[in-house]
Short mmCIF file of N, CA and C in Angstrom, two decimals:
data_model
loop_
_atom_site.label_atom_id
_atom_site.label_comp_id
_atom_site.label_asym_id
_atom_site.label_seq_id
_atom_site.Cartn_x
_atom_site.Cartn_y
_atom_site.Cartn_z
N MET A 560 5.97 -25.58 4.18
CA MET A 560 5.07 -25.53 5.43
C MET A 560 3.65 -25.70 4.83
N ARG A 561 3.12 -26.04 5.43
CA ARG A 561 1.57 -26.33 4.98
C ARG A 561 1.03 -25.04 5.35
N ARG A 562 -0.21 -24.54 4.89
CA ARG A 562 -1.03 -23.13 5.28
C ARG A 562 -1.23 -22.99 6.78
N ARG A 563 -1.89 -24.06 7.26
CA ARG A 563 -2.38 -24.09 8.70
C ARG A 563 -1.09 -23.96 9.36
N GLU A 564 -0.04 -24.51 9.31
CA GLU A 564 1.16 -24.35 10.03
C GLU A 564 1.70 -22.82 9.62
N ALA A 565 1.50 -22.26 8.26
CA ALA A 565 2.15 -20.80 8.64
C ALA A 565 1.04 -19.83 9.34
N LEU A 566 -0.21 -20.28 9.29
CA LEU A 566 -1.41 -19.36 9.59
C LEU A 566 -0.98 -19.27 11.24
N LYS A 567 -0.79 -20.47 11.54
CA LYS A 567 -0.52 -20.73 13.40
C LYS A 567 0.92 -19.86 13.24
N LEU A 568 1.76 -19.81 12.86
CA LEU A 568 3.01 -19.02 13.05
C LEU A 568 2.65 -17.62 12.76
N LEU A 569 1.73 -17.11 12.17
CA LEU A 569 1.34 -15.38 11.97
C LEU A 569 0.52 -15.24 13.52
N ASP A 570 -0.27 -16.31 13.69
CA ASP A 570 -1.18 -16.21 15.07
C ASP A 570 -0.10 -15.61 16.35
N ASP A 571 0.94 -16.30 16.51
CA ASP A 571 1.96 -16.28 17.44
C ASP A 571 2.66 -14.99 17.26
N LEU A 572 2.66 -14.40 16.34
CA LEU A 572 3.54 -13.22 15.73
C LEU A 572 3.13 -12.03 16.71
N LYS A 573 3.94 -11.37 17.60
CA LYS A 573 3.79 -10.21 18.13
C LYS A 573 4.29 -9.00 17.49
N LEU A 574 3.70 -8.06 16.90
CA LEU A 574 4.24 -6.95 16.21
C LEU A 574 4.05 -5.98 17.04
N LYS A 575 4.70 -4.59 16.73
CA LYS A 575 4.27 -3.49 17.47
C LYS A 575 4.41 -2.21 16.36
N ILE A 576 3.63 -1.71 16.25
CA ILE A 576 3.40 -0.52 15.07
C ILE A 576 4.21 0.77 15.71
N ILE A 577 5.48 1.04 15.26
CA ILE A 577 6.20 2.16 15.67
C ILE A 577 5.65 3.52 14.83
N ASN A 578 5.46 3.48 13.71
CA ASN A 578 5.07 4.44 13.07
C ASN A 578 4.07 4.09 11.88
N SER A 579 3.27 5.00 11.62
CA SER A 579 2.08 4.78 10.57
C SER A 579 1.74 6.00 9.84
N SER A 580 1.98 5.87 8.27
CA SER A 580 1.77 6.99 7.59
C SER A 580 0.91 7.06 6.11
N VAL A 581 0.53 8.31 5.87
CA VAL A 581 -0.11 7.91 4.22
C VAL A 581 0.99 8.31 3.41
N LEU A 582 1.19 7.55 2.36
CA LEU A 582 1.89 7.94 1.24
C LEU A 582 1.13 8.66 0.12
N CYS A 583 1.67 9.47 -0.41
CA CYS A 583 1.34 10.21 -1.12
C CYS A 583 2.54 10.04 -2.66
N PRO A 584 1.83 10.04 -4.06
CA PRO A 584 2.64 10.46 -4.95
C PRO A 584 3.72 11.48 -4.66
N SER A 585 5.16 11.21 -5.22
CA SER A 585 6.24 12.13 -5.08
C SER A 585 6.28 13.21 -6.14
N GLU A 586 5.68 13.08 -7.10
CA GLU A 586 5.01 14.46 -8.02
C GLU A 586 3.57 14.48 -8.06
N PRO A 587 3.25 15.68 -8.56
CA PRO A 587 1.88 15.91 -9.08
C PRO A 587 1.32 14.88 -9.94
N ALA A 588 0.11 14.23 -9.60
CA ALA A 588 -0.50 13.41 -10.68
C ALA A 588 -1.44 14.43 -11.44
N GLU A 589 -1.96 14.02 -12.74
CA GLU A 589 -2.99 14.75 -13.33
C GLU A 589 -4.37 14.01 -12.51
N LYS A 590 -5.25 15.04 -12.32
CA LYS A 590 -6.37 14.90 -11.63
C LYS A 590 -7.43 14.39 -13.02
N ARG A 591 -7.79 13.15 -12.55
CA ARG A 591 -8.89 12.50 -13.79
C ARG A 591 -9.98 11.58 -12.75
N THR A 592 -11.21 11.22 -13.74
CA THR A 592 -11.90 10.63 -13.21
C THR A 592 -11.69 9.20 -13.67
N MET A 593 -11.95 7.84 -13.21
CA MET A 593 -11.91 6.74 -13.60
C MET A 593 -12.93 5.77 -13.40
N PHE A 594 -13.29 5.16 -14.01
CA PHE A 594 -14.56 4.44 -13.86
C PHE A 594 -14.23 2.84 -13.07
N LEU A 595 -15.21 2.88 -12.22
CA LEU A 595 -14.77 1.35 -11.43
C LEU A 595 -15.86 0.52 -11.92
N SER A 596 -15.22 -0.85 -12.39
CA SER A 596 -16.24 -1.49 -12.79
C SER A 596 -16.90 -2.15 -11.49
N ASN A 597 -18.26 -2.91 -11.75
CA ASN A 597 -19.01 -3.33 -10.76
C ASN A 597 -18.48 -4.13 -9.75
N ILE A 598 -17.44 -4.89 -10.00
CA ILE A 598 -16.96 -5.61 -8.99
C ILE A 598 -16.19 -4.85 -8.26
N ASP A 599 -15.33 -3.80 -8.54
CA ASP A 599 -14.47 -2.87 -7.89
C ASP A 599 -15.41 -2.27 -6.93
N GLN A 600 -16.49 -1.88 -7.30
CA GLN A 600 -17.73 -1.07 -6.58
C GLN A 600 -18.47 -1.90 -5.45
N VAL A 601 -18.43 -3.15 -5.89
CA VAL A 601 -18.88 -4.37 -4.68
C VAL A 601 -18.05 -4.59 -3.37
N LEU A 602 -16.53 -4.84 -4.35
CA LEU A 602 -15.74 -5.87 -3.35
C LEU A 602 -14.63 -4.27 -2.94
N ASN A 603 -15.23 -3.51 -2.12
CA ASN A 603 -14.52 -2.38 -1.50
C ASN A 603 -14.10 -2.52 -0.14
N PHE A 604 -12.96 -3.25 0.22
CA PHE A 604 -12.30 -3.08 1.47
C PHE A 604 -10.93 -3.02 1.56
N SER A 605 -10.57 -2.51 2.43
CA SER A 605 -9.10 -2.65 2.60
C SER A 605 -8.55 -3.90 2.96
N VAL A 606 -7.19 -4.10 2.81
CA VAL A 606 -6.36 -5.51 2.96
C VAL A 606 -5.13 -4.71 3.78
N GLU A 607 -5.16 -5.26 4.96
CA GLU A 607 -4.31 -5.23 6.11
C GLU A 607 -3.22 -6.05 5.57
N ALA A 608 -1.77 -5.64 5.76
CA ALA A 608 -0.66 -6.47 5.28
C ALA A 608 0.40 -5.94 5.89
N VAL A 609 1.32 -6.98 6.40
CA VAL A 609 2.53 -6.71 6.92
C VAL A 609 3.74 -7.15 6.03
N GLN A 610 4.69 -6.01 5.50
CA GLN A 610 5.34 -6.56 4.49
C GLN A 610 7.10 -6.69 5.04
N PHE A 611 7.57 -7.75 4.92
CA PHE A 611 8.85 -8.06 5.45
C PHE A 611 10.02 -7.93 4.35
N PHE A 612 11.07 -7.44 4.94
CA PHE A 612 12.12 -7.32 3.85
C PHE A 612 13.47 -7.75 4.65
N ALA A 613 14.18 -8.66 3.77
CA ALA A 613 15.42 -8.97 4.26
C ALA A 613 16.47 -7.71 4.19
N SER A 614 17.11 -7.67 5.67
CA SER A 614 18.01 -6.38 6.04
C SER A 614 19.50 -6.98 5.27
N LYS A 615 19.87 -6.11 4.49
CA LYS A 615 21.23 -6.28 4.16
C LYS A 615 22.20 -5.72 5.13
N GLU A 616 23.32 -6.18 5.17
CA GLU A 616 24.34 -5.22 5.71
C GLU A 616 24.77 -3.99 5.25
N SER A 617 23.83 -3.13 5.27
CA SER A 617 24.06 -2.01 5.00
C SER A 617 24.66 -1.02 5.54
N GLY A 618 24.38 -1.08 6.85
CA GLY A 618 24.98 -0.19 7.91
C GLY A 618 24.01 0.92 7.89
N PHE A 619 23.03 0.89 7.41
CA PHE A 619 21.92 2.06 7.45
C PHE A 619 21.28 1.64 8.93
N GLY A 620 20.43 2.51 9.72
CA GLY A 620 19.48 2.43 10.59
C GLY A 620 18.41 2.07 10.39
N PHE A 621 17.53 1.65 11.28
CA PHE A 621 16.05 1.23 10.78
C PHE A 621 15.40 2.59 10.18
N GLU A 622 15.40 3.72 10.77
CA GLU A 622 15.15 4.81 10.07
C GLU A 622 15.25 5.00 8.75
N THR A 623 16.50 4.94 8.55
CA THR A 623 17.16 5.26 7.00
C THR A 623 16.55 3.94 6.26
N GLU A 624 16.51 2.94 6.47
CA GLU A 624 16.03 1.80 5.79
C GLU A 624 14.44 2.06 5.38
N ALA A 625 13.74 2.40 6.71
CA ALA A 625 12.28 2.76 6.27
C ALA A 625 11.96 3.79 5.21
N GLN A 626 12.91 4.74 5.39
CA GLN A 626 12.89 6.11 4.33
C GLN A 626 12.99 5.66 3.36
N ILE A 627 14.13 4.57 2.81
CA ILE A 627 14.41 4.39 1.57
C ILE A 627 13.12 3.52 0.98
N VAL A 628 12.50 2.87 1.75
CA VAL A 628 11.39 2.00 1.27
C VAL A 628 10.19 2.80 0.75
N ARG A 629 10.06 3.97 1.69
CA ARG A 629 8.94 5.02 1.70
C ARG A 629 9.28 5.63 0.48
N SER A 630 10.30 6.19 0.12
CA SER A 630 10.50 7.06 -0.78
C SER A 630 10.23 6.15 -2.17
N ALA A 631 10.72 4.93 -2.36
CA ALA A 631 10.57 4.08 -3.33
C ALA A 631 9.19 3.87 -3.60
N MET A 632 8.07 3.81 -2.64
CA MET A 632 6.64 3.43 -2.72
C MET A 632 6.00 4.62 -3.32
N GLU A 633 6.70 6.01 -2.88
CA GLU A 633 6.05 7.26 -3.24
C GLU A 633 6.37 7.54 -4.88
N ARG A 634 7.53 7.19 -5.11
CA ARG A 634 8.12 7.22 -6.80
C ARG A 634 7.28 6.14 -7.58
N LEU A 635 6.85 5.11 -6.92
CA LEU A 635 6.18 4.03 -7.78
C LEU A 635 4.63 4.53 -7.60
N LEU A 636 3.85 5.35 -6.94
CA LEU A 636 2.78 5.66 -7.08
C LEU A 636 2.72 6.83 -8.20
N VAL A 637 3.71 7.61 -8.74
CA VAL A 637 3.56 8.53 -9.78
C VAL A 637 3.37 7.53 -10.84
N MET A 638 3.79 6.50 -11.07
CA MET A 638 3.58 5.80 -12.56
C MET A 638 2.23 4.85 -11.95
N CYS A 639 1.82 4.68 -11.16
CA CYS A 639 0.39 3.65 -10.79
C CYS A 639 -0.30 4.74 -10.05
N ASP A 640 -0.51 6.18 -10.25
CA ASP A 640 -1.44 7.04 -9.65
C ASP A 640 -3.05 6.49 -9.22
N PHE A 641 -3.37 5.39 -10.21
CA PHE A 641 -4.84 4.90 -9.77
C PHE A 641 -4.67 4.33 -8.42
N LEU A 642 -3.37 3.91 -7.90
CA LEU A 642 -3.56 3.11 -6.43
C LEU A 642 -3.50 4.66 -5.50
N ALA A 643 -3.49 5.60 -5.75
CA ALA A 643 -3.29 6.39 -4.70
C ALA A 643 -4.63 7.68 -4.91
N GLY A 644 -5.36 7.13 -5.68
CA GLY A 644 -6.80 7.96 -5.64
C GLY A 644 -7.63 8.10 -4.40
N ARG A 645 -8.66 8.76 -4.58
CA ARG A 645 -9.74 8.56 -3.68
C ARG A 645 -10.78 8.30 -4.39
N LEU A 646 -11.55 7.60 -3.60
CA LEU A 646 -13.02 7.09 -3.93
C LEU A 646 -14.15 8.05 -3.55
N ARG A 647 -14.93 8.46 -4.71
CA ARG A 647 -16.12 9.30 -4.56
C ARG A 647 -17.11 8.82 -5.36
N MET A 648 -18.42 8.95 -5.30
CA MET A 648 -19.55 8.62 -6.10
C MET A 648 -19.60 9.86 -7.09
N VAL A 649 -20.07 9.27 -8.29
CA VAL A 649 -20.33 10.25 -9.56
C VAL A 649 -21.58 9.88 -9.98
N GLU A 650 -22.83 10.86 -9.85
CA GLU A 650 -23.99 10.54 -10.30
C GLU A 650 -24.14 10.44 -11.81
N ARG A 651 -23.50 11.02 -12.47
CA ARG A 651 -23.51 11.31 -13.86
C ARG A 651 -22.45 10.30 -14.77
N LEU A 652 -23.06 9.24 -15.49
CA LEU A 652 -22.04 8.49 -16.14
C LEU A 652 -21.43 9.21 -17.46
N ALA A 653 -20.07 8.87 -17.65
CA ALA A 653 -19.47 9.68 -18.87
C ALA A 653 -19.34 8.56 -19.66
N ILE A 654 -19.49 8.64 -21.14
CA ILE A 654 -19.02 7.65 -21.77
C ILE A 654 -18.62 8.29 -23.06
#
């Protein structure tokens, strides 16, 4: 499928947001300051995405499957804690 055709299909897609939430790591993380590169400081934008998952015949309902995905992402944020941080300006440079 060509890119234009795929984008056309996405334009026709009707989605309804049922629930939205903020995910946090499932375990406490070490508080630390990380330096952002110049590129990271300039290219600061949110990426809106819709993720689709193939449903297996698990017998679970939608809410249970959504909770499984949510829990997995919260556990992932423990290992990738830099994705779960907050941005703020620091006046003093640390070297």
